[in-house]
Coordinates of C-alpha atoms in Angstrom, one line a residue:
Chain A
X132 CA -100.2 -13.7 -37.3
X133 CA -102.3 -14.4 -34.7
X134 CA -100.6 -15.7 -31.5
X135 CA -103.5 -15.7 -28.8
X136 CA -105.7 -18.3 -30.1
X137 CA -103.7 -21.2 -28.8
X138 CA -102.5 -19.6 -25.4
X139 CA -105.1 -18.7 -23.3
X140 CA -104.0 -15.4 -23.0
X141 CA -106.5 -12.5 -23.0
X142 CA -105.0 -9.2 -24.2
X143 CA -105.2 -6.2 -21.6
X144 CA -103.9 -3.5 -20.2
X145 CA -103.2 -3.9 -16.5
X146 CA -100.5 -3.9 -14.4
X147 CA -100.0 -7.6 -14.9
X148 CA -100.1 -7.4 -18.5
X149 CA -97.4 -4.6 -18.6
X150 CA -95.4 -6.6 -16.3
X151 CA -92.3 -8.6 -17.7
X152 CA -93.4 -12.0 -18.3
X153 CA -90.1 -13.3 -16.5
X154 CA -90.7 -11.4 -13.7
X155 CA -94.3 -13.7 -13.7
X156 CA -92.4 -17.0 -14.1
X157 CA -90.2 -16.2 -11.2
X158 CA -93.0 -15.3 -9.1
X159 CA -95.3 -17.7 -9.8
X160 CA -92.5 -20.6 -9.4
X161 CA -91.4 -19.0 -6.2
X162 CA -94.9 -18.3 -4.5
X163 CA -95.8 -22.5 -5.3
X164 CA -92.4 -23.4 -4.1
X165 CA -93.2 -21.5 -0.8
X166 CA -96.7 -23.2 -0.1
X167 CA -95.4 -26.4 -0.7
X168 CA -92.6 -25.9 2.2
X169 CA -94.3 -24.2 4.7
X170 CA -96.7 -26.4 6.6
X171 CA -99.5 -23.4 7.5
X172 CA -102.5 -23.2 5.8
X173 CA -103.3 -19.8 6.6
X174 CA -100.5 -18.7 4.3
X175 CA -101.4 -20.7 1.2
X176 CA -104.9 -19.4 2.1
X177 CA -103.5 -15.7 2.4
X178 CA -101.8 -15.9 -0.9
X179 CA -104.5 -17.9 -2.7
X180 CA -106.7 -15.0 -2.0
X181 CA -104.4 -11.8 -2.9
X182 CA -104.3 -14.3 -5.9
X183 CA -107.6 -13.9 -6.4
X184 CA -107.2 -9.9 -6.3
X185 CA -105.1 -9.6 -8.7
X186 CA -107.6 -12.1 -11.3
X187 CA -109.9 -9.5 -10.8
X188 CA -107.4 -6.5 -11.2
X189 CA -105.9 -8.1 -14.5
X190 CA -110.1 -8.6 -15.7
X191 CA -109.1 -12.1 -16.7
X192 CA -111.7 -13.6 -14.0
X193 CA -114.7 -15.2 -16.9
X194 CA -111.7 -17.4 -18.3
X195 CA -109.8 -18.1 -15.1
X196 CA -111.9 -18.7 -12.9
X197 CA -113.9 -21.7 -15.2
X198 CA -110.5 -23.0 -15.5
X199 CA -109.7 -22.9 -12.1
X200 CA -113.1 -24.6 -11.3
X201 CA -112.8 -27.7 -13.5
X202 CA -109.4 -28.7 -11.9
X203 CA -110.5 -27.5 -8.2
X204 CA -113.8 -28.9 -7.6
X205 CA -113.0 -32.1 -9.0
X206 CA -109.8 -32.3 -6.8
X207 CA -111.8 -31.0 -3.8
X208 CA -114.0 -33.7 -3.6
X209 CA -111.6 -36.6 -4.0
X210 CA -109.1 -35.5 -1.6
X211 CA -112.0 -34.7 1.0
X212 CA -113.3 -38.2 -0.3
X213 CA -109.7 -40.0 0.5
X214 CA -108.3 -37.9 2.8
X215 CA -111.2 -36.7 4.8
X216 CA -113.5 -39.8 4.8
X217 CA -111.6 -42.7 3.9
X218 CA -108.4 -42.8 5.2
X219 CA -107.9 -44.0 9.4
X220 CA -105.8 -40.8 10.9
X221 CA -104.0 -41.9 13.8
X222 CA -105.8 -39.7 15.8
X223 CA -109.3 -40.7 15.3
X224 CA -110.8 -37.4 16.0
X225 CA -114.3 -36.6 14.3
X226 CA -114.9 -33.5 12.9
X227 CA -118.3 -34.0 11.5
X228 CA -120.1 -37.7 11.4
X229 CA -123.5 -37.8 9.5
X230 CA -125.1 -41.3 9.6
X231 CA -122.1 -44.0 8.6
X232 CA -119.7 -41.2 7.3
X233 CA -117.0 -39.7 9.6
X234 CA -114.9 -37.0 8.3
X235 CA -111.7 -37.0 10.8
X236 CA -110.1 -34.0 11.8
X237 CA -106.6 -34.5 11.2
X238 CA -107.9 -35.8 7.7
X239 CA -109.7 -32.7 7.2
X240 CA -106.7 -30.2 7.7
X241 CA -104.6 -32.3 5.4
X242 CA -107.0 -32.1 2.7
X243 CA -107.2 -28.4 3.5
X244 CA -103.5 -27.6 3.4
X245 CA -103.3 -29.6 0.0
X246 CA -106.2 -27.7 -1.5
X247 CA -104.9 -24.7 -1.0
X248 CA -101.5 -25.2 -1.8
X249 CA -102.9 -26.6 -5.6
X250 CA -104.9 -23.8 -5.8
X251 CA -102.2 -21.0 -5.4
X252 CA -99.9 -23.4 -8.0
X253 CA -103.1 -23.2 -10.2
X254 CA -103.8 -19.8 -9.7
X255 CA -100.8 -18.1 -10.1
X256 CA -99.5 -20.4 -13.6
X257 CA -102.9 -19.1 -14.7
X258 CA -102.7 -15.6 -14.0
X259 CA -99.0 -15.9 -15.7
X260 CA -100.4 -17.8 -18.6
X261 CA -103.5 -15.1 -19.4
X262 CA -101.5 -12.5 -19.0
X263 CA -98.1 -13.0 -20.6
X264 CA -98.4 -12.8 -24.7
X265 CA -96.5 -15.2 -25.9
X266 CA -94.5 -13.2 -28.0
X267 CA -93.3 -11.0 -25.2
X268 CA -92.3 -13.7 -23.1
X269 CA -90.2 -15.3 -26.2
X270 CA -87.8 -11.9 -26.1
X271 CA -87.9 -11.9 -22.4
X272 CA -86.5 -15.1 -22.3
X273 CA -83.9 -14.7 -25.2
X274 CA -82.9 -11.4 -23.0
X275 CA -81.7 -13.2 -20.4
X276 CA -79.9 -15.6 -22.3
X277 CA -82.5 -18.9 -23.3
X278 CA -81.4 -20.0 -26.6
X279 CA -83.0 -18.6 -29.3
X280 CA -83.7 -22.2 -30.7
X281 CA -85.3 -23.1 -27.3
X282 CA -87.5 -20.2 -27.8
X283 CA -88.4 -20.3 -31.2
X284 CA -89.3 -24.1 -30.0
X285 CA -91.6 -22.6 -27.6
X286 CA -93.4 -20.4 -29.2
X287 CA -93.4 -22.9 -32.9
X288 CA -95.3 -25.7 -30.0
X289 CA -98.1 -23.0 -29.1
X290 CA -98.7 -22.0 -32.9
X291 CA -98.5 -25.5 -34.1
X292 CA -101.0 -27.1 -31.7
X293 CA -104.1 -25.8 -33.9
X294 CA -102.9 -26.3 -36.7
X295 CA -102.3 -30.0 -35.8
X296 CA -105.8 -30.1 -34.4
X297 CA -107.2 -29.1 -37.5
X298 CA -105.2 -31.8 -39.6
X299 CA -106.1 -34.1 -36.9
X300 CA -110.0 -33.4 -37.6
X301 CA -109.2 -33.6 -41.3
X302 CA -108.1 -36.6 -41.0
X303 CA -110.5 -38.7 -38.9
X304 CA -113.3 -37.4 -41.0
X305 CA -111.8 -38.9 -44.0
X306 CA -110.3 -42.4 -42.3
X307 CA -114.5 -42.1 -41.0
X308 CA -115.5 -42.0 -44.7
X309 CA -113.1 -44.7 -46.1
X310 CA -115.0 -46.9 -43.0
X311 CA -112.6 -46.3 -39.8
X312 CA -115.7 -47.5 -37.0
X313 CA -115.2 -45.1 -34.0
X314 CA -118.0 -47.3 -32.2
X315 CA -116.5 -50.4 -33.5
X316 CA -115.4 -53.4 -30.7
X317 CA -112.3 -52.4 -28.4
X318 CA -109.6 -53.8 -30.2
X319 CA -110.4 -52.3 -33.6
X320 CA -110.4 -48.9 -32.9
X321 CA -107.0 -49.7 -30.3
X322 CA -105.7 -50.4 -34.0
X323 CA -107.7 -47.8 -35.6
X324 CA -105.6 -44.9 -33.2
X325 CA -102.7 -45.7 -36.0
X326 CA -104.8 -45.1 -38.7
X327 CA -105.4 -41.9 -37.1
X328 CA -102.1 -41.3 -36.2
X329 CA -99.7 -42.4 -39.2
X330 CA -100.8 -39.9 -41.7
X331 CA -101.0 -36.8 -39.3
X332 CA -96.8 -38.3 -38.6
X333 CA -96.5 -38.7 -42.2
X334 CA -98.0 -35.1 -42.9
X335 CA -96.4 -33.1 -39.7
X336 CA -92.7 -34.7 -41.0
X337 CA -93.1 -33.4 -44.4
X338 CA -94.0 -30.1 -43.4
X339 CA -90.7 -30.3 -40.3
X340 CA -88.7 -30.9 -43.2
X341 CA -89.6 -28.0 -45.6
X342 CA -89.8 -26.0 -42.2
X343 CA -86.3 -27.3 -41.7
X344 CA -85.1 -25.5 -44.8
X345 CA -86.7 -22.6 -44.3
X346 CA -85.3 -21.8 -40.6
X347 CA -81.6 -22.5 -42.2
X348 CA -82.1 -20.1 -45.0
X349 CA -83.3 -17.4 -42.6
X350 CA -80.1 -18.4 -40.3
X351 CA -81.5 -20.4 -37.6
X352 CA -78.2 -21.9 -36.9
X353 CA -76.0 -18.3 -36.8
X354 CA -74.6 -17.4 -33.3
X355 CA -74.9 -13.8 -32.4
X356 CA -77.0 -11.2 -30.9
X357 CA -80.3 -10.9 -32.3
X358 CA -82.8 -7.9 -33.1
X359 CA -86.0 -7.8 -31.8
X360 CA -89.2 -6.4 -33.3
X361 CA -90.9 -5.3 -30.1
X362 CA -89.3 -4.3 -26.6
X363 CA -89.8 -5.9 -23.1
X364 CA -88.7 -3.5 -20.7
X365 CA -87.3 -4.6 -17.7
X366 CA -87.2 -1.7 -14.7
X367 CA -85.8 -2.1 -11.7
X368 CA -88.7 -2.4 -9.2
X369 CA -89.0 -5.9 -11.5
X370 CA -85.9 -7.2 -10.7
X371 CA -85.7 -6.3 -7.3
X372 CA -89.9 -8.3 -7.2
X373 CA -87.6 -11.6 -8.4
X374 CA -84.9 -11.3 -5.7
X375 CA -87.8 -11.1 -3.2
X376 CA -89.1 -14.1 -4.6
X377 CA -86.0 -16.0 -4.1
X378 CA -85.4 -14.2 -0.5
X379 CA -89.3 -15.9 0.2
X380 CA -88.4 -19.2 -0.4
X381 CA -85.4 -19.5 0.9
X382 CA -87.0 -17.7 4.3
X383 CA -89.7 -20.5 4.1
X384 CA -86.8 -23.3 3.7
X385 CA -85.6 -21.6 6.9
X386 CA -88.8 -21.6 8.7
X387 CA -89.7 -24.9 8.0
X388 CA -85.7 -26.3 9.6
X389 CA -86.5 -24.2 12.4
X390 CA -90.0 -24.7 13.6
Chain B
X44 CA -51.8 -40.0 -12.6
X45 CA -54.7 -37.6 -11.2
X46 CA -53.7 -35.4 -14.0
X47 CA -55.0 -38.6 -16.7
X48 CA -58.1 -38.9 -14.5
X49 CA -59.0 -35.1 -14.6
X50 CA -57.9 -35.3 -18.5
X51 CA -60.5 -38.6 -19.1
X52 CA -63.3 -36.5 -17.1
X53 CA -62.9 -33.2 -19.1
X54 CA -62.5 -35.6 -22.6
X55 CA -65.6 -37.3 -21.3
X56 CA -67.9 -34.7 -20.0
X57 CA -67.0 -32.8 -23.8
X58 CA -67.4 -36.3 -25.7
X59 CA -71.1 -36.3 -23.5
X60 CA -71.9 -32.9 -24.8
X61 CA -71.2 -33.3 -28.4
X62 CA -73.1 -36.4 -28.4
X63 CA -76.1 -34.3 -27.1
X64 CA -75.3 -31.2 -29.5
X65 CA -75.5 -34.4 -32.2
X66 CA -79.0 -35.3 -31.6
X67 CA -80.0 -31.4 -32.3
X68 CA -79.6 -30.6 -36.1
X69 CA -82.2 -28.3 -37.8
X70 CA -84.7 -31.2 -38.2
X71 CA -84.7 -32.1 -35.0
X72 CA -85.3 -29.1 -33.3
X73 CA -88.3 -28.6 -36.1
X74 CA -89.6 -32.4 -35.3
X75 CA -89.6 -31.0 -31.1
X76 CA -92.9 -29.0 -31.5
X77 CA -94.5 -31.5 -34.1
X78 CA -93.5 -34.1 -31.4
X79 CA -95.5 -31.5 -28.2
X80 CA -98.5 -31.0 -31.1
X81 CA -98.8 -35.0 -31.7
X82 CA -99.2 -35.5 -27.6
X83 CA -101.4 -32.7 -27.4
X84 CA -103.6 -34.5 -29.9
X85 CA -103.6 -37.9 -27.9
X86 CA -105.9 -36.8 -26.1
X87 CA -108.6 -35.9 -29.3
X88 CA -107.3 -39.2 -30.8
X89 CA -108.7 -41.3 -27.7
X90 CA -111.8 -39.4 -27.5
X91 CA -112.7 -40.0 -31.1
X92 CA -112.3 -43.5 -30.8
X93 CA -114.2 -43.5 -27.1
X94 CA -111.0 -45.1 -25.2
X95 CA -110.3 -44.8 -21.9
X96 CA -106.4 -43.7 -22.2
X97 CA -104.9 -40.4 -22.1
X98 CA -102.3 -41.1 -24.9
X99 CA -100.3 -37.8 -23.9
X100 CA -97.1 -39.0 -24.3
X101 CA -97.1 -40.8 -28.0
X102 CA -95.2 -37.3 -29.2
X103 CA -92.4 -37.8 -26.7
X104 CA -91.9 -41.5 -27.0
X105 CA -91.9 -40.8 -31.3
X106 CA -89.1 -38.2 -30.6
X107 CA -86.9 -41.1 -28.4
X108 CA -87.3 -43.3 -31.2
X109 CA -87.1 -41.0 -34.8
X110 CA -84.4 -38.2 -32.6
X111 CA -83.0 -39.4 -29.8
X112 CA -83.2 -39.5 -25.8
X113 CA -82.0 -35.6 -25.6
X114 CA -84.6 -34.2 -28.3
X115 CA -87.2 -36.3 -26.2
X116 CA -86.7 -35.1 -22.5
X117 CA -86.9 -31.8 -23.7
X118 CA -90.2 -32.7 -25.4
X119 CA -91.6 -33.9 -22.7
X120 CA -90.6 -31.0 -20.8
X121 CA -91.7 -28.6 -22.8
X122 CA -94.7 -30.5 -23.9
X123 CA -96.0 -30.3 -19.9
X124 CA -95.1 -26.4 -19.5
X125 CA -96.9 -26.0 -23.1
X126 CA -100.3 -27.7 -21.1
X127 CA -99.7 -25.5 -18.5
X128 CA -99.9 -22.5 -20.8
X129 CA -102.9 -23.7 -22.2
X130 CA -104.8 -23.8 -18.6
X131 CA -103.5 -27.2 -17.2
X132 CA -100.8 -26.1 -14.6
X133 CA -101.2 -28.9 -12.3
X134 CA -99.7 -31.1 -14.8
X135 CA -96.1 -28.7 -14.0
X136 CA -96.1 -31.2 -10.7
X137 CA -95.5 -34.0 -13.0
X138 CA -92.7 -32.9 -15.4
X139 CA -89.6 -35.2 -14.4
X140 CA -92.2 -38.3 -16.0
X141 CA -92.6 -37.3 -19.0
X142 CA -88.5 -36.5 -19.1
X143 CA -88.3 -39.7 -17.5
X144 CA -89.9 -41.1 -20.4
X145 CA -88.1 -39.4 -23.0
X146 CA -84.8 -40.5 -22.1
X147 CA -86.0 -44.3 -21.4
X148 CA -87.4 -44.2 -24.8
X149 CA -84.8 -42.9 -26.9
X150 CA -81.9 -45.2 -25.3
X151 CA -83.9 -48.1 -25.9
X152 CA -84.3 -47.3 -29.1
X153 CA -80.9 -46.8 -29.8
X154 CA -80.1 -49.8 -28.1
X155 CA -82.7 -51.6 -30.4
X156 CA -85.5 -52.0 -28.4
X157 CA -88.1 -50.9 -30.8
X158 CA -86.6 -52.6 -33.7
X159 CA -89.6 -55.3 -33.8
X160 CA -93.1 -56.1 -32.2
X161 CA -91.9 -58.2 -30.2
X162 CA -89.4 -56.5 -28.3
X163 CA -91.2 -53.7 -28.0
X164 CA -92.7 -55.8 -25.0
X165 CA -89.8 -54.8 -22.8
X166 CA -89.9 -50.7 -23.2
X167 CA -93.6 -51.4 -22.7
X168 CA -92.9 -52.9 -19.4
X169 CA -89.8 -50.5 -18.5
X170 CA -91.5 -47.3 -19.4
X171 CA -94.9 -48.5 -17.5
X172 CA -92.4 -48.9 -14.1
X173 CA -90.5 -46.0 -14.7
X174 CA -93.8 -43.5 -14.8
X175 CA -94.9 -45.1 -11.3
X176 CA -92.2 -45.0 -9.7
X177 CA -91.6 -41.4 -10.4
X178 CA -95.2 -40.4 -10.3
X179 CA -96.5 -41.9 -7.1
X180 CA -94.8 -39.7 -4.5
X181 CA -95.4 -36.4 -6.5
X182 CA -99.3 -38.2 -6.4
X183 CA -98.5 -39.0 -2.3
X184 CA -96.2 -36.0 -1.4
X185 CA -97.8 -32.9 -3.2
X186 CA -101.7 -33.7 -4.1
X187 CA -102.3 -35.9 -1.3
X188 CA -103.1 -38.9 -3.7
X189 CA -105.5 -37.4 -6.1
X190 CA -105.2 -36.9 -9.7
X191 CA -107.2 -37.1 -12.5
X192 CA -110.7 -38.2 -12.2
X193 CA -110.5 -42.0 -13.1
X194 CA -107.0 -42.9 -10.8
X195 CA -108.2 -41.3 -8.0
X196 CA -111.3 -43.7 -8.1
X197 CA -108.9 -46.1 -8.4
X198 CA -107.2 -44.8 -5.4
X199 CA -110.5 -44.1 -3.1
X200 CA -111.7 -47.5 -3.8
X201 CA -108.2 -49.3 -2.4
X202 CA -107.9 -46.7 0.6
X203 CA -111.8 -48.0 1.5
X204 CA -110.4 -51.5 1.8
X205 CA -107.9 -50.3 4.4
X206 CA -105.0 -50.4 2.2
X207 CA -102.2 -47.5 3.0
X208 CA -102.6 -44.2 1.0
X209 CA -98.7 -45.4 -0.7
X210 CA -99.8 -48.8 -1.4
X211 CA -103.2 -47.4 -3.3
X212 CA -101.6 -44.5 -5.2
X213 CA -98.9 -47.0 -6.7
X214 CA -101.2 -49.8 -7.3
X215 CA -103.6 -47.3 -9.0
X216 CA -100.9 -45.4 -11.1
X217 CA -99.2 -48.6 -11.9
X218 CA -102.7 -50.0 -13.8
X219 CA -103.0 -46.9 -15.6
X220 CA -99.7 -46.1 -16.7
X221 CA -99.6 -50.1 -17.8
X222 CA -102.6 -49.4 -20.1
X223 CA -101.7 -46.2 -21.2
X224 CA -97.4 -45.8 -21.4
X225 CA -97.5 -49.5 -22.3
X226 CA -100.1 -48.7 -24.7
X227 CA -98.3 -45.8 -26.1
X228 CA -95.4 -47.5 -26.7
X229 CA -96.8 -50.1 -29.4
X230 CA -98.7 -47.0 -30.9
X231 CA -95.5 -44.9 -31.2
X232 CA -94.0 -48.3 -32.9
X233 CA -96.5 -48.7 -35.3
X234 CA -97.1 -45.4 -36.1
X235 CA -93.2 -45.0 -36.9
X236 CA -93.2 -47.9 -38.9
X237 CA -95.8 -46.9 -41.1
X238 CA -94.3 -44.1 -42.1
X239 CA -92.1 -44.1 -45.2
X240 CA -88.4 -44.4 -44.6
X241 CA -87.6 -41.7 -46.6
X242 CA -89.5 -38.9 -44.7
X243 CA -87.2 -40.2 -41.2
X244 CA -84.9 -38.5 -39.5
X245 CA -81.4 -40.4 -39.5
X246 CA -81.7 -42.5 -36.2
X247 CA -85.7 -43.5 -37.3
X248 CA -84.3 -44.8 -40.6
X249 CA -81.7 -47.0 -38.4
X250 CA -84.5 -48.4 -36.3
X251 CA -86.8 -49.3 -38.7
X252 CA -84.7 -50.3 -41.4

């Protein structure tokens, strides 16, 4: 069954890739937790670029970087635009001022700080998500102790998002040929989204019911340990990685109380 | 005395926790990915049809209604983390709104709220007030007042007429969560109502009997 082609993951064999995909989680939660508390930009900007490394260690840089460029460049421009430009700092310092336009200083770092902070959150949930196969991060989770249900709920959400797509497609092209006008007046094809809508609902509950059957015959409801078909090892040098994580944030809670 | 009061508590808290293990038969948990696949398809929906809404949240709102408040935070939840997986993760910011409107929706249903047109005007209006007031400091505090493309416009436009960066962030997020949560909610109505009774979950059969 193939499992990549909803995720964006992009099978490899680096260190990343061999890492336990909790171990990414943790680290990935705990390095965007840290930017957001610690007021310096220099160490969002430190982090954003051993980020950066690592995209180019893991070879996922073609797909990672487009994605990180369609969120960033967008989100540059309006918070230079409202923070930078538009909004009066109580400290009306310029930093640059060509013609009409003033881009205040204080503006400017805020912006800054904010940019980097989104882009380490962005980077590293990016690195995590190209690297972790889903199916290896399911048994991760079920080994230290996410119900089974909560992952299989997981994982079914990733595989089912195509084929919903698909359905979806199906199904506006027929509506389309029975006369559903997609460049019809506003309020017609407002009332033309349930159209759309109903008979994927109709379709998707069918198939959650025979679904429904299936998971309780294969014992979806047992309690128990499980047996797994592939193994996530966990060593050491992993767990001790998480701890540091937590050790980081709290260190940056600190910081921020004290300075 | 204090004995009765710890007794009511435990009672409570375990009468709380069947009611949520209730919600969570078989079905529902196979209805919780078909719920995160129909808000992932919103988004297609509205660009077929060329409108302007993102229509993300029709998956989690059809949960509240046809499963219940529980099975519909946890949509939304994992709905958001699922986007994240799929190269969206500054959306993870923005998680407690669509819990938020999970469990609005599915205790307004139960309390009868979607039962016709009509009163569907009032989650309309609740759900629209819930999502600003819970999005517009994660908009202030973490991304400095910019989000997608089309609010922060919005935003930029009131900031240049000297309004505070607060002020324009809510005023901005309340317009488009009116048009599209409000929206939403009607859609998620009418689409649960045109579905046949017999193919609904237990609770959806109540509400749209």
């Amino acid at each position: 069954m193939p499992d990549s082609d909803t995720s964006i993951y992009q099978p490899g064999e680096s260190i990343l890739h061999r890492m336990n995909p909790v171990t990414e989680i943790v680290l990935a939660t705990c390095l965007s937790l840290v930017v957001f508390i610690v007021g310096d930009y220099r160490i969002p900007l430190a982090l954003a670029l051993v980020l950066i490394g690592f995209v180019f260690v893991a070879r996922v840089h073609g797909l990672l970087l487009k994605l990180y460029g369609a969120v960033a460049v967008p989100f540059a421009f309006f918070l230079l635009l409202i923070q930078g430009i538009l909004l009066r700092p109580a400290d009306p310092t310029a930093l640059y001022t060509f013609g009409s336009i003033t881009v205040w200083e204080s503006g400017f770092e805020q912006a800054r700080l904010i940019f980097l902070r989104i882009s380490v959150l962005i980077l590293a949930f990016l690195l995590f998500a190209t690297t972790a196969q889903p199916q290896r991060m399911r048994i991760a989770l079920m080994e230290k102790g996410v119900p089974s249900k909560l992952a299989y709920v997981f994982i079914a959400s990733l595989q089912i998002i195509p084929e919903i797509r698909d359905r979806a497609g199906a199904i506006s092209e027929a509506q389309q040929a029975r006369g559903l006008d997609t460049t019809a007046d506003v309020r017609t094809r407002l009332s033309s989204i349930v159209a759309l809508l109903a008979p994927l609902l109709i379709s998707t509950l069918i198939v959650a019911n025979t679904r429904a059957l299936a998971l309780n015959a294969r014992g979806f409801q047992s309690e128990g340990p499980r047996t797994y078909l592939y193994e996530v090892s966990d060593p050491t040098g992993e767990r001790v990685l998480r701890y540091l994580g937590g050790v980081a944030v709290i260190a940056a809670i600190g910081w921020r109380i004290l300075i | 005395m204090s004995s009765t009061g710890a007794t009511t508590s435990t009672s409570r808290i375990e009468r709380f926790r069947e009611n949520v293990s209730e919600d969570f038969t078989t079905t529902t948990w196979v209805l919780i990915p078909l719920g995160i696949g129909i808000n992932a398809i919103g988004g297609f929906i509205a660009s077929t049809l060329k409108l302007p809404l993102f229509l993300d949240n029709i998956g989690t709102m059809l949960i509240g209604i046809l499963a219940g408040p529980w099975a519909a935070a946890l949509t939304g939840a994992l709905a958001n983390l699922i986007q994240a997986m799929l190269g969206n993760p500054v959306q993870l910011a923005f998680m407690p709104v669509p819990v938020a409107i999970g469990l609005v929706t599915g205790f307004l249903a139960r309390r009868g709220w979607f039962d016709s047109v009509k009163k569907t005007i009032v989650p309309a209006i609740v759900l629209t007030v819930v999502a600003t007031i819970i999005a517009t400091p994660i908009v202030v505090l973490v991304f400095g007042g910019v989000t997608s493309s089309g609010t922060s416009l919005v935003t930029a436009t009131l900031v240049a007429t000297g309004r505070s960066l607060v002020e324009s962030a809510a005023t901005a997020q309340f317009a488009v969560e009116f048009v599209d949560k409000g929206g939403s909610a009607f859609i998620a109505y009418f689409i649960g109502k045109s579905v046949p009774s017999r193919y609904l979950p237990p609770q959806g059969q109540d509400i749209y009997s």
